[in-house]
């Protein structure tokens, strides 16, 4: 790895299930890179999806970090800290400011499609008012627009938005900001300059750069990304939160240790 220093990186779990080995791998790589590059480690909880968040999942994040012996410099210390200070709900003003900016730039349109209709969405042509209820806001995108992403190992990668990410949603039908927008806003807000992610989030990263370009955010463009491979479960299926037997909680309750996690994740192959 090049001898390089960063200011801040983050662990950003979504509390929508018990964390699994894949999350553990990502956290351990992030913590290791933070140490090697002198970066502060921020714990950010992506709790905007209120329907899927519950207290047991929030508590599991703290239990898992303790189990993995990961210390962080900034962010909530417990569940009540999240509620009083660190929840994304406390940053709604920032997200709505960003959405307003997109509106001013005429970069978004209202879409009233249901999940099944969205493939054939023609709402762009309808010019519906943005402020009517039960519409999502979609970003107007162009596939040919070049996107530049700074990576740790491969320098600047030039790419374009995948076709199925066209006009991705930045505000959901319930009026709350969508994941791509909150993630960009938070990384800028907290001054993150190193992001570690599993390869499955590469498409999200392209979408987020697209959004940051529209918003003319230099801060986001300067973030370096590090991608790591994913742990494969049986049958080469990506591990998911629904696979209860791979949860860290299950492992803890079975008397597992950190070294079991390290063995199961083959983390040495991923550490840089
Ligand atoms: Zn539509």
PDB file of C-alpha atoms and ligand atoms in Angstrom:
ATOM      1  CA  UNK A   1       0.000   0.000   0.000  1.00  0.00           C
ATOM      2  CA  UNK A   2       1.304   3.463  -0.785  1.00  0.00           C
ATOM      3  CA  UNK A   3       2.525   5.435   2.223  1.00  0.00           C
ATOM      4  CA  UNK A   4      -0.419   7.784   2.528  1.00  0.00           C
ATOM      5  CA  UNK A   5      -2.235   9.610   5.336  1.00  0.00           C
ATOM      6  CA  UNK A   6      -5.956  10.235   5.687  1.00  0.00           C
ATOM      7  CA  UNK A   7      -7.992  12.418   8.043  1.00  0.00           C
ATOM      8  CA  UNK A   8     -11.068  10.356   8.615  1.00  0.00           C
ATOM      9  CA  UNK A   9     -12.749   7.122   7.638  1.00  0.00           C
ATOM     10  CA  UNK A  10     -16.005   5.611   8.800  1.00  0.00           C
ATOM     11  CA  UNK A  11     -17.856   2.459   9.735  1.00  0.00           C
ATOM     12  CA  UNK A  12     -21.441   2.952   8.589  1.00  0.00           C
ATOM     13  CA  UNK A  13     -23.732   0.034   9.396  1.00  0.00           C
ATOM     14  CA  UNK A  14     -27.462   0.022   8.665  1.00  0.00           C
ATOM     15  CA  UNK A  15     -29.388  -1.365  11.652  1.00  0.00           C
ATOM     16  CA  UNK A  16     -31.830  -3.424   9.612  1.00  0.00           C
ATOM     17  CA  UNK A  17     -30.684  -6.857  10.774  1.00  0.00           C
ATOM     18  CA  UNK A  18     -28.038  -8.546  12.908  1.00  0.00           C
ATOM     19  CA  UNK A  19     -24.555  -7.909  11.574  1.00  0.00           C
ATOM     20  CA  UNK A  20     -22.853 -10.806   9.810  1.00  0.00           C
ATOM     21  CA  UNK A  21     -19.351 -11.902   8.926  1.00  0.00           C
ATOM     22  CA  UNK A  22     -19.351  -9.719   5.822  1.00  0.00           C
ATOM     23  CA  UNK A  23     -19.920  -6.642   7.976  1.00  0.00           C
ATOM     24  CA  UNK A  24     -17.237  -7.794  10.403  1.00  0.00           C
ATOM     25  CA  UNK A  25     -14.754  -8.111   7.562  1.00  0.00           C
ATOM     26  CA  UNK A  26     -15.514  -4.608   6.325  1.00  0.00           C
ATOM     27  CA  UNK A  27     -15.246  -3.141   9.848  1.00  0.00           C
ATOM     28  CA  UNK A  28     -11.930  -4.865  10.530  1.00  0.00           C
ATOM     29  CA  UNK A  29     -10.434  -3.701   7.236  1.00  0.00           C
ATOM     30  CA  UNK A  30     -11.631  -0.159   7.918  1.00  0.00           C
ATOM     31  CA  UNK A  31     -10.184  -0.130  11.442  1.00  0.00           C
ATOM     32  CA  UNK A  32      -6.898  -1.553  10.189  1.00  0.00           C
ATOM     33  CA  UNK A  33      -6.611   1.027   7.401  1.00  0.00           C
ATOM     34  CA  UNK A  34      -7.478   3.822   9.825  1.00  0.00           C
ATOM     35  CA  UNK A  35      -4.584   2.768  12.026  1.00  0.00           C
ATOM     36  CA  UNK A  36      -2.149   2.464   9.114  1.00  0.00           C
ATOM     37  CA  UNK A  37      -3.025   5.830   7.598  1.00  0.00           C
ATOM     38  CA  UNK A  38      -3.489   7.865  10.771  1.00  0.00           C
ATOM     39  CA  UNK A  39      -7.201   8.391  10.051  1.00  0.00           C
ATOM     40  CA  UNK A  40      -9.764   9.065  12.755  1.00  0.00           C
ATOM     41  CA  UNK A  41     -12.513   6.446  12.830  1.00  0.00           C
ATOM     42  CA  UNK A  42     -16.125   7.634  12.805  1.00  0.00           C
ATOM     43  CA  UNK A  43     -19.064   5.400  13.675  1.00  0.00           C
ATOM     44  CA  UNK A  44     -22.056   6.461  11.630  1.00  0.00           C
ATOM     45  CA  UNK A  45     -25.375   4.668  11.939  1.00  0.00           C
ATOM     46  CA  UNK A  46     -27.459   4.743   8.756  1.00  0.00           C
ATOM     47  CA  UNK A  47     -30.829   4.723  10.489  1.00  0.00           C
ATOM     48  CA  UNK A  48     -32.936   6.724   8.050  1.00  0.00           C
ATOM     49  CA  UNK A  49     -35.030   3.696   7.067  1.00  0.00           C
ATOM     50  CA  UNK A  50     -37.217   3.878  10.163  1.00  0.00           C
ATOM     51  CA  UNK A  51     -39.393   0.910   9.270  1.00  0.00           C
ATOM     52  CA  UNK A  52     -36.455  -1.481   9.390  1.00  0.00           C
ATOM     53  CA  UNK A  53     -34.574  -0.062  12.369  1.00  0.00           C
ATOM     54  CA  UNK A  54     -35.125  -1.601  15.780  1.00  0.00           C
ATOM     55  CA  UNK A  55     -33.383  -1.345  19.105  1.00  0.00           C
ATOM     56  CA  UNK A  56     -31.997  -4.895  19.090  1.00  0.00           C
ATOM     57  CA  UNK A  57     -30.206  -4.206  15.791  1.00  0.00           C
ATOM     58  CA  UNK A  58     -28.808  -0.938  17.147  1.00  0.00           C
ATOM     59  CA  UNK A  59     -27.512  -2.668  20.275  1.00  0.00           C
ATOM     60  CA  UNK A  60     -26.000  -5.419  18.114  1.00  0.00           C
ATOM     61  CA  UNK A  61     -23.755  -2.814  16.439  1.00  0.00           C
ATOM     62  CA  UNK A  62     -22.158  -1.880  19.775  1.00  0.00           C
ATOM     63  CA  UNK A  63     -21.915  -5.503  20.911  1.00  0.00           C
ATOM     64  CA  UNK A  64     -20.270  -6.458  17.622  1.00  0.00           C
ATOM     65  CA  UNK A  65     -17.736  -3.631  17.704  1.00  0.00           C
ATOM     66  CA  UNK A  66     -16.808  -4.576  21.278  1.00  0.00           C
ATOM     67  CA  UNK A  67     -16.498  -8.223  20.250  1.00  0.00           C
ATOM     68  CA  UNK A  68     -14.248  -7.247  17.317  1.00  0.00           C
ATOM     69  CA  UNK A  69     -12.191  -5.043  19.664  1.00  0.00           C
ATOM     70  CA  UNK A  70     -12.654  -2.024  17.432  1.00  0.00           C
ATOM     71  CA  UNK A  71     -12.338   1.420  19.008  1.00  0.00           C
ATOM     72  CA  UNK A  72     -13.697   4.499  17.305  1.00  0.00           C
ATOM     73  CA  UNK A  73     -12.873   8.161  17.805  1.00  0.00           C
ATOM     74  CA  UNK A  74     -16.161   9.832  16.921  1.00  0.00           C
ATOM     75  CA  UNK A  75     -19.821   8.859  17.008  1.00  0.00           C
ATOM     76  CA  UNK A  76     -22.335   7.347  19.423  1.00  0.00           C
ATOM     77  CA  UNK A  77     -21.168   5.208  22.353  1.00  0.00           C
ATOM     78  CA  UNK A  78     -24.547   3.526  22.952  1.00  0.00           C
ATOM     79  CA  UNK A  79     -28.133   3.366  21.734  1.00  0.00           C
ATOM     80  CA  UNK A  80     -29.270   6.368  23.726  1.00  0.00           C
ATOM     81  CA  UNK A  81     -26.441   8.485  22.238  1.00  0.00           C
ATOM     82  CA  UNK A  82     -27.850   7.730  18.789  1.00  0.00           C
ATOM     83  CA  UNK A  83     -31.268   8.977  19.743  1.00  0.00           C
ATOM     84  CA  UNK A  84     -30.093  12.137  21.461  1.00  0.00           C
ATOM     85  CA  UNK A  85     -27.349  13.185  19.078  1.00  0.00           C
ATOM     86  CA  UNK A  86     -26.171  10.939  16.261  1.00  0.00           C
ATOM     87  CA  UNK A  87     -29.246   9.650  14.434  1.00  0.00           C
ATOM     88  CA  UNK A  88     -29.531  10.738  10.824  1.00  0.00           C
ATOM     89  CA  UNK A  89     -32.836  12.293  11.859  1.00  0.00           C
ATOM     90  CA  UNK A  90     -30.737  15.033  13.501  1.00  0.00           C
ATOM     91  CA  UNK A  91     -29.249  15.845  10.085  1.00  0.00           C
ATOM     92  CA  UNK A  92     -32.536  16.073   8.174  1.00  0.00           C
ATOM     93  CA  UNK A  93     -31.914  19.793   7.689  1.00  0.00           C
ATOM     94  CA  UNK A  94     -28.687  19.048   5.794  1.00  0.00           C
ATOM     95  CA  UNK A  95     -30.376  16.452   3.574  1.00  0.00           C
ATOM     96  CA  UNK A  96     -33.333  18.685   2.808  1.00  0.00           C
ATOM     97  CA  UNK A  97     -30.949  21.543   2.013  1.00  0.00           C
ATOM     98  CA  UNK A  98     -29.285  19.300  -0.537  1.00  0.00           C
ATOM     99  CA  UNK A  99     -32.624  18.249  -2.018  1.00  0.00           C
ATOM    100  CA  UNK A 100     -33.617  21.904  -2.279  1.00  0.00           C
ATOM    101  CA  UNK A 101     -30.389  22.614  -4.146  1.00  0.00           C
ATOM    102  CA  UNK A 102     -31.182  19.818  -6.615  1.00  0.00           C
ATOM    103  CA  UNK A 103     -34.639  21.283  -7.062  1.00  0.00           C
ATOM    104  CA  UNK A 104     -33.205  24.762  -7.734  1.00  0.00           C
ATOM    105  CA  UNK A 105     -30.879  23.288 -10.343  1.00  0.00           C
ATOM    106  CA  UNK A 106     -33.803  21.528 -12.006  1.00  0.00           C
ATOM    107  CA  UNK A 107     -31.837  18.319 -11.555  1.00  0.00           C
ATOM    108  CA  UNK A 108     -34.744  16.244 -10.227  1.00  0.00           C
ATOM    109  CA  UNK A 109     -38.268  15.334 -11.309  1.00  0.00           C
ATOM    110  CA  UNK A 110     -41.253  13.873  -9.465  1.00  0.00           C
ATOM    111  CA  UNK A 111     -42.107  10.233 -10.110  1.00  0.00           C
ATOM    112  CA  UNK A 112     -45.370   8.633  -9.104  1.00  0.00           C
ATOM    113  CA  UNK A 113     -44.598   5.096 -10.286  1.00  0.00           C
ATOM    114  CA  UNK A 114     -45.106   2.081  -8.072  1.00  0.00           C
ATOM    115  CA  UNK A 115     -42.271  -0.443  -7.743  1.00  0.00           C
ATOM    116  CA  UNK A 116     -43.628  -2.477 -10.645  1.00  0.00           C
ATOM    117  CA  UNK A 117     -44.242   0.524 -12.888  1.00  0.00           C
ATOM    118  CA  UNK A 118     -40.869   2.120 -12.384  1.00  0.00           C
ATOM    119  CA  UNK A 119     -39.163   0.176 -15.203  1.00  0.00           C
ATOM    120  CA  UNK A 120     -41.383   1.963 -17.704  1.00  0.00           C
ATOM    121  CA  UNK A 121     -41.322   5.309 -15.915  1.00  0.00           C
ATOM    122  CA  UNK A 122     -42.120   8.251 -18.162  1.00  0.00           C
ATOM    123  CA  UNK A 123     -42.660  10.727 -15.338  1.00  0.00           C
ATOM    124  CA  UNK A 124     -39.795  12.905 -16.609  1.00  0.00           C
ATOM    125  CA  UNK A 125     -42.103  14.009 -19.418  1.00  0.00           C
ATOM    126  CA  UNK A 126     -45.097  14.666 -17.139  1.00  0.00           C
ATOM    127  CA  UNK A 127     -43.474  17.541 -15.259  1.00  0.00           C
ATOM    128  CA  UNK A 128     -45.454  16.827 -12.106  1.00  0.00           C
ATOM    129  CA  UNK A 129     -45.027  19.353  -9.282  1.00  0.00           C
ATOM    130  CA  UNK A 130     -42.300  18.203  -6.883  1.00  0.00           C
ATOM    131  CA  UNK A 131     -44.260  19.055  -3.791  1.00  0.00           C
ATOM    132  CA  UNK A 132     -47.351  16.903  -4.275  1.00  0.00           C
ATOM    133  CA  UNK A 133     -47.702  13.943  -1.872  1.00  0.00           C
ATOM    134  CA  UNK A 134     -46.634  10.390  -2.643  1.00  0.00           C
ATOM    135  CA  UNK A 135     -44.047  11.091  -5.331  1.00  0.00           C
ATOM    136  CA  UNK A 136     -40.367  10.227  -5.220  1.00  0.00           C
ATOM    137  CA  UNK A 137     -37.715  12.551  -6.606  1.00  0.00           C
ATOM    138  CA  UNK A 138     -35.452  11.119  -9.271  1.00  0.00           C
ATOM    139  CA  UNK A 139     -32.197  12.639 -10.431  1.00  0.00           C
ATOM    140  CA  UNK A 140     -31.942  13.331 -14.178  1.00  0.00           C
ATOM    141  CA  UNK A 141     -28.899  11.375 -15.305  1.00  0.00           C
ATOM    142  CA  UNK A 142     -26.994  10.788 -18.534  1.00  0.00           C
ATOM    143  CA  UNK A 143     -25.161   7.524 -19.033  1.00  0.00           C
ATOM    144  CA  UNK A 144     -22.390   9.025 -21.146  1.00  0.00           C
ATOM    145  CA  UNK A 145     -21.280  11.466 -18.439  1.00  0.00           C
ATOM    146  CA  UNK A 146     -17.794  10.425 -17.273  1.00  0.00           C
ATOM    147  CA  UNK A 147     -17.406   9.780 -13.545  1.00  0.00           C
ATOM    148  CA  UNK A 148     -13.978   9.864 -11.889  1.00  0.00           C
ATOM    149  CA  UNK A 149     -13.387   7.890  -8.711  1.00  0.00           C
ATOM    150  CA  UNK A 150     -10.217   8.040  -6.622  1.00  0.00           C
ATOM    151  CA  UNK A 151      -9.181   4.586  -5.447  1.00  0.00           C
ATOM    152  CA  UNK A 152      -6.501   3.484  -3.052  1.00  0.00           C
ATOM    153  CA  UNK A 153      -4.864   0.856  -5.256  1.00  0.00           C
ATOM    154  CA  UNK A 154      -5.681   1.883  -8.800  1.00  0.00           C
ATOM    155  CA  UNK A 155      -5.527   5.664  -8.789  1.00  0.00           C
ATOM    156  CA  UNK A 156      -8.346   7.484 -10.534  1.00  0.00           C
ATOM    157  CA  UNK A 157     -10.846   5.212 -12.246  1.00  0.00           C
ATOM    158  CA  UNK A 158     -12.943   6.659 -15.037  1.00  0.00           C
ATOM    159  CA  UNK A 159     -16.365   5.094 -15.421  1.00  0.00           C
ATOM    160  CA  UNK A 160     -20.019   5.861 -16.193  1.00  0.00           C
ATOM    161  CA  UNK A 161     -23.312   5.291 -14.396  1.00  0.00           C
ATOM    162  CA  UNK A 162     -24.646   1.729 -14.908  1.00  0.00           C
ATOM    163  CA  UNK A 163     -27.792   1.713 -17.016  1.00  0.00           C
ATOM    164  CA  UNK A 164     -29.996   0.289 -14.265  1.00  0.00           C
ATOM    165  CA  UNK A 165     -28.989   3.154 -11.975  1.00  0.00           C
ATOM    166  CA  UNK A 166     -30.403   5.724 -14.397  1.00  0.00           C
ATOM    167  CA  UNK A 167     -32.407   8.490 -12.734  1.00  0.00           C
ATOM    168  CA  UNK A 168     -31.880   6.967  -9.296  1.00  0.00           C
ATOM    169  CA  UNK A 169     -34.110   8.111  -6.441  1.00  0.00           C
ATOM    170  CA  UNK A 170     -32.824  10.840  -4.109  1.00  0.00           C
ATOM    171  CA  UNK A 171     -36.028  11.413  -2.139  1.00  0.00           C
ATOM    172  CA  UNK A 172     -38.443   8.651  -1.278  1.00  0.00           C
ATOM    173  CA  UNK A 173     -42.220   8.774  -1.554  1.00  0.00           C
ATOM    174  CA  UNK A 174     -42.508   9.336   2.197  1.00  0.00           C
ATOM    175  CA  UNK A 175     -40.597  12.608   1.775  1.00  0.00           C
ATOM    176  CA  UNK A 176     -37.417  11.330   3.445  1.00  0.00           C
ATOM    177  CA  UNK A 177     -34.030  11.419   1.691  1.00  0.00           C
ATOM    178  CA  UNK A 178     -32.850   8.221   0.005  1.00  0.00           C
ATOM    179  CA  UNK A 179     -29.674   6.303   0.900  1.00  0.00           C
ATOM    180  CA  UNK A 180     -27.444   7.662  -1.892  1.00  0.00           C
ATOM    181  CA  UNK A 181     -28.150  11.229  -0.821  1.00  0.00           C
ATOM    182  CA  UNK A 182     -27.720  10.737   2.930  1.00  0.00           C
ATOM    183  CA  UNK A 183     -24.480   8.867   2.364  1.00  0.00           C
ATOM    184  CA  UNK A 184     -23.010  11.678   0.236  1.00  0.00           C
ATOM    185  CA  UNK A 185     -24.269  14.355   2.630  1.00  0.00           C
ATOM    186  CA  UNK A 186     -22.839  12.582   5.681  1.00  0.00           C
ATOM    187  CA  UNK A 187     -19.429  11.930   4.155  1.00  0.00           C
ATOM    188  CA  UNK A 188     -19.148  15.618   3.255  1.00  0.00           C
ATOM    189  CA  UNK A 189     -20.555  16.766   6.606  1.00  0.00           C
ATOM    190  CA  UNK A 190     -18.141  14.705   8.691  1.00  0.00           C
ATOM    191  CA  UNK A 191     -15.116  15.416   6.485  1.00  0.00           C
ATOM    192  CA  UNK A 192     -14.506  11.775   5.547  1.00  0.00           C
ATOM    193  CA  UNK A 193     -11.669  11.292   3.040  1.00  0.00           C
ATOM    194  CA  UNK A 194     -11.332   7.488   3.019  1.00  0.00           C
ATOM    195  CA  UNK A 195     -14.217   5.080   2.430  1.00  0.00           C
ATOM    196  CA  UNK A 196     -13.878   1.311   2.697  1.00  0.00           C
ATOM    197  CA  UNK A 197     -16.575  -0.806   1.089  1.00  0.00           C
ATOM    198  CA  UNK A 198     -17.378  -4.254  -0.203  1.00  0.00           C
ATOM    199  CA  UNK A 199     -17.329  -4.637  -3.974  1.00  0.00           C
ATOM    200  CA  UNK A 200     -21.119  -4.893  -3.976  1.00  0.00           C
ATOM    201  CA  UNK A 201     -21.333  -1.169  -3.273  1.00  0.00           C
ATOM    202  CA  UNK A 202     -19.266  -0.063  -6.289  1.00  0.00           C
ATOM    203  CA  UNK A 203     -22.427   0.828  -8.225  1.00  0.00           C
ATOM    204  CA  UNK A 204     -23.605   2.968  -5.310  1.00  0.00           C
ATOM    205  CA  UNK A 205     -20.270   4.742  -5.321  1.00  0.00           C
ATOM    206  CA  UNK A 206     -20.675   5.661  -8.988  1.00  0.00           C
ATOM    207  CA  UNK A 207     -24.194   6.971  -8.295  1.00  0.00           C
ATOM    208  CA  UNK A 208     -22.925   8.973  -5.330  1.00  0.00           C
ATOM    209  CA  UNK A 209     -20.161  10.555  -7.414  1.00  0.00           C
ATOM    210  CA  UNK A 210     -22.721  11.438 -10.027  1.00  0.00           C
ATOM    211  CA  UNK A 211     -24.804  13.177  -7.380  1.00  0.00           C
ATOM    212  CA  UNK A 212     -21.788  14.942  -5.885  1.00  0.00           C
ATOM    213  CA  UNK A 213     -20.877  16.227  -9.387  1.00  0.00           C
ATOM    214  CA  UNK A 214     -24.351  17.685  -9.808  1.00  0.00           C
ATOM    215  CA  UNK A 215     -23.980  19.340  -6.406  1.00  0.00           C
ATOM    216  CA  UNK A 216     -20.465  20.503  -7.357  1.00  0.00           C
ATOM    217  CA  UNK A 217     -19.038  19.073  -4.150  1.00  0.00           C
ATOM    218  CA  UNK A 218     -15.252  19.136  -4.158  1.00  0.00           C
ATOM    219  CA  UNK A 219     -15.235  17.475  -0.727  1.00  0.00           C
ATOM    220  CA  UNK A 220     -16.810  14.289  -2.007  1.00  0.00           C
ATOM    221  CA  UNK A 221     -14.641  14.118  -5.132  1.00  0.00           C
ATOM    222  CA  UNK A 222     -11.558  14.089  -2.947  1.00  0.00           C
ATOM    223  CA  UNK A 223     -12.574  10.946  -1.069  1.00  0.00           C
ATOM    224  CA  UNK A 224     -10.411   7.907  -1.750  1.00  0.00           C
ATOM    225  CA  UNK A 225     -12.255   4.586  -1.985  1.00  0.00           C
ATOM    226  CA  UNK A 226     -10.962   1.183  -1.075  1.00  0.00           C
ATOM    227  CA  UNK A 227     -12.869  -1.856  -2.279  1.00  0.00           C
ATOM    228  CA  UNK A 228     -12.578  -5.309  -0.828  1.00  0.00           C
ATOM    229  CA  UNK A 229     -13.880  -8.678  -1.960  1.00  0.00           C
ATOM    230  CA  UNK A 230     -16.906 -10.268  -0.340  1.00  0.00           C
ATOM    231  CA  UNK A 231     -16.991 -13.382   1.757  1.00  0.00           C
ATOM    232  CA  UNK A 232     -18.824 -16.121  -0.055  1.00  0.00           C
ATOM    233  CA  UNK A 233     -21.163 -18.421   1.843  1.00  0.00           C
ATOM    234  CA  UNK A 234     -22.122 -21.918   0.692  1.00  0.00           C
ATOM    235  CA  UNK A 235     -22.904 -22.097  -3.018  1.00  0.00           C
ATOM    236  CA  UNK A 236     -21.053 -18.828  -3.676  1.00  0.00           C
ATOM    237  CA  UNK A 237     -24.010 -16.873  -2.380  1.00  0.00           C
ATOM    238  CA  UNK A 238     -23.219 -13.532  -0.860  1.00  0.00           C
ATOM    239  CA  UNK A 239     -23.733 -13.629   2.890  1.00  0.00           C
ATOM    240  CA  UNK A 240     -26.841 -11.771   3.910  1.00  0.00           C
ATOM    241  CA  UNK A 241     -28.381 -10.604   7.127  1.00  0.00           C
ATOM    242  CA  UNK A 242     -31.206 -13.093   6.751  1.00  0.00           C
ATOM    243  CA  UNK A 243     -28.726 -15.964   7.046  1.00  0.00           C
ATOM    244  CA  UNK A 244     -28.971 -16.113  10.834  1.00  0.00           C
ATOM    245  CA  UNK A 245     -26.215 -18.671  11.301  1.00  0.00           C
ATOM    246  CA  UNK A 246     -23.592 -16.283   9.953  1.00  0.00           C
ATOM    247  CA  UNK A 247     -24.534 -13.469  12.313  1.00  0.00           C
ATOM    248  CA  UNK A 248     -21.885 -12.266  14.725  1.00  0.00           C
ATOM    249  CA  UNK A 249     -24.537 -12.403  17.436  1.00  0.00           C
ATOM    250  CA  UNK A 250     -24.932 -16.161  16.879  1.00  0.00           C
ATOM    251  CA  UNK A 251     -21.175 -16.598  16.911  1.00  0.00           C
ATOM    252  CA  UNK A 252     -20.906 -14.628  20.186  1.00  0.00           C
ATOM    253  CA  UNK A 253     -23.672 -16.683  21.771  1.00  0.00           C
ATOM    254  CA  UNK A 254     -21.932 -19.896  20.746  1.00  0.00           C
ATOM    255  CA  UNK A 255     -18.852 -18.740  22.639  1.00  0.00           C
ATOM    256  CA  UNK A 256     -16.962 -17.765  19.484  1.00  0.00           C
ATOM    257  CA  UNK A 257     -13.968 -15.443  19.676  1.00  0.00           C
ATOM    258  CA  UNK A 258     -12.396 -12.778  17.538  1.00  0.00           C
ATOM    259  CA  UNK A 259      -9.913 -15.315  16.220  1.00  0.00           C
ATOM    260  CA  UNK A 260     -12.856 -17.439  14.954  1.00  0.00           C
ATOM    261  CA  UNK A 261     -14.040 -14.399  13.026  1.00  0.00           C
ATOM    262  CA  UNK A 262     -10.581 -13.817  11.602  1.00  0.00           C
ATOM    263  CA  UNK A 263     -10.367 -17.468  10.534  1.00  0.00           C
ATOM    264  CA  UNK A 264     -13.838 -17.396   8.975  1.00  0.00           C
ATOM    265  CA  UNK A 265     -13.250 -14.203   7.072  1.00  0.00           C
ATOM    266  CA  UNK A 266      -9.705 -15.097   5.910  1.00  0.00           C
ATOM    267  CA  UNK A 267      -9.059 -11.490   6.704  1.00  0.00           C
ATOM    268  CA  UNK A 268      -5.339 -11.676   5.957  1.00  0.00           C
ATOM    269  CA  UNK A 269      -6.188 -11.960   2.280  1.00  0.00           C
ATOM    270  CA  UNK A 270      -7.990  -8.673   2.400  1.00  0.00           C
ATOM    271  CA  UNK A 271      -5.809  -6.552   4.634  1.00  0.00           C
ATOM    272  CA  UNK A 272      -3.649  -4.147   2.728  1.00  0.00           C
TER     273      UNK A 272
HETATM  274 ZN1  LIG B   1     -42.196   7.392 -12.699  1.00  0.00          ZN
END
